[in-house]
Amino acid sequence: MATALRNLSDYDFDNVPDASNMCFGIVVAEWNPEITGALLEGAVSTLEKHGALPENIIVKTVPGSFELVYGANQMTHNDRYDAIIILGSVIRGETPHFDYICQGVTQGIAQLNATNDIPIVYGLLTTDNLQQAKDRSGGRLGNKGDECAVVAIKMAKF
Protein backbone atom coordinates (compact mmCIF):
# COMPACT_ATOMS: atom_id res chain seq x y z
CA MET A 1 0.00 0.00 0.00
CA ALA A 2 1.27 3.45 -0.84
CA THR A 3 2.41 5.45 2.17
CA ALA A 4 0.38 8.42 0.93
CA LEU A 5 -2.74 6.37 1.71
CA ARG A 6 -1.72 5.44 5.24
CA ASN A 7 0.07 6.96 8.22
CA LEU A 8 3.14 4.88 9.10
CA SER A 9 2.55 5.46 12.82
CA ASP A 10 -1.06 4.23 12.83
CA TYR A 11 -1.56 0.69 14.08
CA ASP A 12 -3.82 -1.32 16.34
CA PHE A 13 -2.02 -1.00 19.69
CA ASP A 14 -3.98 -3.94 21.13
CA ASN A 15 -2.84 -6.21 18.29
CA VAL A 16 0.87 -5.98 19.16
CA PRO A 17 2.40 -8.67 21.41
CA ASP A 18 4.13 -7.79 24.67
CA ALA A 19 7.83 -7.17 24.05
CA SER A 20 9.00 -7.19 27.66
CA ASN A 21 10.95 -10.46 27.26
CA MET A 22 12.41 -9.60 23.87
CA CYS A 23 15.73 -8.19 22.73
CA PHE A 24 16.11 -6.10 19.58
CA GLY A 25 19.10 -5.10 17.51
CA ILE A 26 18.89 -1.90 15.50
CA VAL A 27 21.42 -1.00 12.81
CA VAL A 28 21.13 2.64 11.77
CA ALA A 29 22.97 4.48 9.01
CA GLU A 30 24.80 7.69 9.88
CA TRP A 31 24.15 9.15 6.40
CA ASN A 32 21.20 11.60 6.39
CA PRO A 33 21.30 11.82 10.22
CA GLU A 34 18.31 14.16 10.49
CA ILE A 35 16.19 11.41 8.94
CA THR A 36 17.82 8.30 10.41
CA GLY A 37 17.91 9.84 13.89
CA ALA A 38 14.17 10.45 13.72
CA LEU A 39 13.58 6.89 12.48
CA LEU A 40 15.64 5.57 15.39
CA GLU A 41 13.71 7.66 17.91
CA GLY A 42 10.45 6.31 16.53
CA ALA A 43 11.60 2.69 16.62
CA VAL A 44 13.01 2.85 20.15
CA SER A 45 9.99 4.71 21.50
CA THR A 46 7.56 2.20 20.00
CA LEU A 47 9.54 -0.81 21.24
CA GLU A 48 9.54 0.66 24.74
CA LYS A 49 5.79 1.43 24.56
CA HIS A 50 5.25 -2.28 24.03
CA GLY A 51 7.40 -3.32 26.97
CA ALA A 52 10.92 -3.68 25.60
CA LEU A 53 13.47 -2.69 28.21
CA PRO A 54 16.01 -0.03 27.19
CA GLU A 55 18.88 -2.42 27.97
CA ASN A 56 17.35 -4.92 25.52
CA ILE A 57 17.47 -2.48 22.60
CA ILE A 58 20.99 -2.55 21.18
CA VAL A 59 21.79 0.16 18.63
CA LYS A 60 24.78 -0.01 16.29
CA THR A 61 25.66 2.56 13.64
CA VAL A 62 27.16 2.11 10.20
CA PRO A 63 28.43 4.87 7.89
CA GLY A 64 25.81 4.56 5.16
CA SER A 65 22.83 2.58 3.98
CA PHE A 66 24.85 0.09 1.94
CA GLU A 67 26.61 -1.01 5.14
CA LEU A 68 23.28 -1.87 6.79
CA VAL A 69 23.48 -5.35 5.27
CA TYR A 70 26.87 -6.01 6.87
CA GLY A 71 25.70 -4.64 10.21
CA ALA A 72 22.55 -6.75 10.20
CA ASN A 73 24.53 -9.82 9.20
CA GLN A 74 26.94 -9.30 12.10
CA MET A 75 24.01 -9.03 14.51
CA THR A 76 22.62 -12.37 13.29
CA HIS A 77 25.72 -14.07 14.71
CA ASN A 78 24.50 -13.20 18.22
CA ASP A 79 21.56 -15.36 19.30
CA ARG A 80 20.57 -12.69 21.82
CA TYR A 81 18.29 -10.88 19.36
CA ASP A 82 14.67 -11.76 18.73
CA ALA A 83 14.56 -9.40 15.73
CA ILE A 84 16.83 -6.91 14.00
CA ILE A 85 15.73 -3.61 12.45
CA ILE A 86 17.70 -1.74 9.80
CA LEU A 87 17.13 2.00 9.46
CA GLY A 88 18.47 4.16 6.66
CA SER A 89 17.58 6.84 4.16
CA VAL A 90 18.56 7.07 0.52
CA ILE A 91 17.46 10.18 -1.36
CA ARG A 92 17.54 10.16 -5.15
CA GLY A 93 20.25 12.30 -6.69
CA GLU A 94 21.45 13.06 -10.20
CA THR A 95 23.26 9.75 -10.78
CA PRO A 96 22.24 6.08 -10.75
CA HIS A 97 23.99 5.63 -7.37
CA PHE A 98 20.54 5.72 -5.70
CA ASP A 99 19.41 2.69 -7.71
CA TYR A 100 22.52 0.66 -6.91
CA ILE A 101 22.35 1.35 -3.17
CA CYS A 102 18.61 0.66 -2.92
CA GLN A 103 18.88 -2.53 -4.93
CA GLY A 104 21.92 -3.78 -3.02
CA VAL A 105 20.40 -3.19 0.40
CA THR A 106 17.07 -4.68 -0.62
CA GLN A 107 18.65 -7.83 -2.03
CA GLY A 108 21.05 -8.14 0.89
CA ILE A 109 18.33 -7.92 3.53
CA ALA A 110 16.10 -10.31 1.56
CA GLN A 111 18.98 -12.82 1.43
CA LEU A 112 19.61 -12.48 5.17
CA ASN A 113 15.92 -13.06 5.89
CA ALA A 114 15.92 -16.15 3.70
CA THR A 115 18.99 -17.69 5.33
CA ASN A 116 18.75 -16.75 9.01
CA ASP A 117 16.48 -17.61 11.92
CA ILE A 118 16.28 -14.01 13.13
CA PRO A 119 13.83 -11.72 11.31
CA ILE A 120 15.38 -8.59 9.86
CA VAL A 121 12.97 -5.71 9.37
CA TYR A 122 13.54 -3.44 6.38
CA GLY A 123 13.46 0.22 7.40
CA LEU A 124 15.20 1.84 4.46
CA LEU A 125 13.49 4.98 3.20
CA THR A 126 13.98 5.34 -0.55
CA THR A 127 12.67 8.75 -1.51
CA ASP A 128 12.91 11.16 -4.39
CA ASN A 129 13.64 14.18 -2.20
CA LEU A 130 14.35 15.35 1.34
CA GLN A 131 10.75 16.41 1.99
CA GLN A 132 9.48 12.90 1.27
CA ALA A 133 12.02 11.53 3.74
CA LYS A 134 10.95 14.05 6.39
CA ASP A 135 7.29 13.20 5.80
CA ARG A 136 8.08 9.52 6.53
CA SER A 137 10.38 10.03 9.53
CA GLY A 138 7.97 11.74 11.88
CA GLY A 139 6.29 14.18 9.53
CA ARG A 140 2.83 14.23 8.01
CA LEU A 141 2.94 10.54 6.99
CA GLY A 142 4.12 9.25 10.37
CA ASN A 143 7.36 7.51 11.20
CA LYS A 144 8.67 4.41 9.42
CA GLY A 145 10.62 3.67 12.62
CA ASP A 146 7.32 3.14 14.48
CA GLU A 147 6.12 0.76 11.79
CA CYS A 148 9.40 -1.18 11.82
CA ALA A 149 9.25 -1.61 15.60
CA VAL A 150 5.72 -3.07 15.41
CA VAL A 151 6.80 -5.39 12.59
CA ALA A 152 9.85 -6.51 14.61
CA ILE A 153 7.73 -7.38 17.64
CA LYS A 154 5.21 -9.29 15.53
CA MET A 155 7.91 -11.16 13.60
CA ALA A 156 9.74 -12.07 16.81
CA LYS A 157 6.51 -13.79 17.91
CA PHE A 158 5.98 -15.45 14.50
Coordinates of C-alpha atoms in Angstrom, one line a residue:
M1 CA 0.0 0.0 0.0
A2 CA 1.3 3.4 -0.8
T3 CA 2.4 5.4 2.2
A4 CA 0.4 8.4 0.9
L5 CA -2.7 6.4 1.7
R6 CA -1.7 5.4 5.2
N7 CA 0.1 7.0 8.2
L8 CA 3.1 4.9 9.1
S9 CA 2.5 5.5 12.8
D10 CA -1.1 4.2 12.8
Y11 CA -1.6 0.7 14.1
D12 CA -3.8 -1.3 16.3
F13 CA -2.0 -1.0 19.7
D14 CA -4.0 -3.9 21.1
N15 CA -2.8 -6.2 18.3
V16 CA 0.9 -6.0 19.2
P17 CA 2.4 -8.7 21.4
D18 CA 4.1 -7.8 24.7
A19 CA 7.8 -7.2 24.0
S20 CA 9.0 -7.2 27.7
N21 CA 10.9 -10.5 27.3
M22 CA 12.4 -9.6 23.9
C23 CA 15.7 -8.2 22.7
F24 CA 16.1 -6.1 19.6
G25 CA 19.1 -5.1 17.5
I26 CA 18.9 -1.9 15.5
V27 CA 21.4 -1.0 12.8
V28 CA 21.1 2.6 11.8
A29 CA 23.0 4.5 9.0
E30 CA 24.8 7.7 9.9
W31 CA 24.1 9.1 6.4
N32 CA 21.2 11.6 6.4
P33 CA 21.3 11.8 10.2
E34 CA 18.3 14.2 10.5
I35 CA 16.2 11.4 8.9
T36 CA 17.8 8.3 10.4
G37 CA 17.9 9.8 13.9
A38 CA 14.2 10.4 13.7
L39 CA 13.6 6.9 12.5
L40 CA 15.6 5.6 15.4
E41 CA 13.7 7.7 17.9
G42 CA 10.4 6.3 16.5
A43 CA 11.6 2.7 16.6
V44 CA 13.0 2.8 20.2
S45 CA 10.0 4.7 21.5
T46 CA 7.6 2.2 20.0
L47 CA 9.5 -0.8 21.2
E48 CA 9.5 0.7 24.7
K49 CA 5.8 1.4 24.6
H50 CA 5.3 -2.3 24.0
G51 CA 7.4 -3.3 27.0
A52 CA 10.9 -3.7 25.6
L53 CA 13.5 -2.7 28.2
P54 CA 16.0 0.0 27.2
E55 CA 18.9 -2.4 28.0
N56 CA 17.3 -4.9 25.5
I57 CA 17.5 -2.5 22.6
I58 CA 21.0 -2.6 21.2
V59 CA 21.8 0.2 18.6
K60 CA 24.8 0.0 16.3
T61 CA 25.7 2.6 13.6
V62 CA 27.2 2.1 10.2
P63 CA 28.4 4.9 7.9
G64 CA 25.8 4.6 5.2
S65 CA 22.8 2.6 4.0
F66 CA 24.9 0.1 1.9
E67 CA 26.6 -1.0 5.1
L68 CA 23.3 -1.9 6.8
V69 CA 23.5 -5.3 5.3
Y70 CA 26.9 -6.0 6.9
G71 CA 25.7 -4.6 10.2
A72 CA 22.5 -6.7 10.2
N73 CA 24.5 -9.8 9.2
Q74 CA 26.9 -9.3 12.1
M75 CA 24.0 -9.0 14.5
T76 CA 22.6 -12.4 13.3
H77 CA 25.7 -14.1 14.7
N78 CA 24.5 -13.2 18.2
D79 CA 21.6 -15.4 19.3
R80 CA 20.6 -12.7 21.8
Y81 CA 18.3 -10.9 19.4
D82 CA 14.7 -11.8 18.7
A83 CA 14.6 -9.4 15.7
I84 CA 16.8 -6.9 14.0
I85 CA 15.7 -3.6 12.5
I86 CA 17.7 -1.7 9.8
L87 CA 17.1 2.0 9.5
G88 CA 18.5 4.2 6.7
S89 CA 17.6 6.8 4.2
V90 CA 18.6 7.1 0.5
I91 CA 17.5 10.2 -1.4
R92 CA 17.5 10.2 -5.2
G93 CA 20.3 12.3 -6.7
E94 CA 21.4 13.1 -10.2
T95 CA 23.3 9.8 -10.8
P96 CA 22.2 6.1 -10.8
H97 CA 24.0 5.6 -7.4
F98 CA 20.5 5.7 -5.7
D99 CA 19.4 2.7 -7.7
Y100 CA 22.5 0.7 -6.9
I101 CA 22.4 1.4 -3.2
C102 CA 18.6 0.7 -2.9
Q103 CA 18.9 -2.5 -4.9
G104 CA 21.9 -3.8 -3.0
V105 CA 20.4 -3.2 0.4
T106 CA 17.1 -4.7 -0.6
Q107 CA 18.6 -7.8 -2.0
G108 CA 21.0 -8.1 0.9
I109 CA 18.3 -7.9 3.5
A110 CA 16.1 -10.3 1.6
Q111 CA 19.0 -12.8 1.4
L112 CA 19.6 -12.5 5.2
N113 CA 15.9 -13.1 5.9
A114 CA 15.9 -16.2 3.7
T115 CA 19.0 -17.7 5.3
N116 CA 18.8 -16.8 9.0
D117 CA 16.5 -17.6 11.9
I118 CA 16.3 -14.0 13.1
P119 CA 13.8 -11.7 11.3
I120 CA 15.4 -8.6 9.9
V121 CA 13.0 -5.7 9.4
Y122 CA 13.5 -3.4 6.4
G123 CA 13.5 0.2 7.4
L124 CA 15.2 1.8 4.5
L125 CA 13.5 5.0 3.2
T126 CA 14.0 5.3 -0.5
T127 CA 12.7 8.8 -1.5
D128 CA 12.9 11.2 -4.4
N129 CA 13.6 14.2 -2.2
L130 CA 14.4 15.4 1.3
Q131 CA 10.8 16.4 2.0
Q132 CA 9.5 12.9 1.3
A133 CA 12.0 11.5 3.7
K134 CA 11.0 14.0 6.4
D135 CA 7.3 13.2 5.8
R136 CA 8.1 9.5 6.5
S137 CA 10.4 10.0 9.5
G138 CA 8.0 11.7 11.9
G139 CA 6.3 14.2 9.5
R140 CA 2.8 14.2 8.0
L141 CA 2.9 10.5 7.0
G142 CA 4.1 9.2 10.4
N143 CA 7.4 7.5 11.2
K144 CA 8.7 4.4 9.4
G145 CA 10.6 3.7 12.6
D146 CA 7.3 3.1 14.5
E147 CA 6.1 0.8 11.8
C148 CA 9.4 -1.2 11.8
A149 CA 9.2 -1.6 15.6
V150 CA 5.7 -3.1 15.4
V151 CA 6.8 -5.4 12.6
A152 CA 9.9 -6.5 14.6
I153 CA 7.7 -7.4 17.6
K154 CA 5.2 -9.3 15.5
M155 CA 7.9 -11.2 13.6
A156 CA 9.7 -12.1 16.8
K157 CA 6.5 -13.8 17.9
F158 CA 6.0 -15.5 14.5

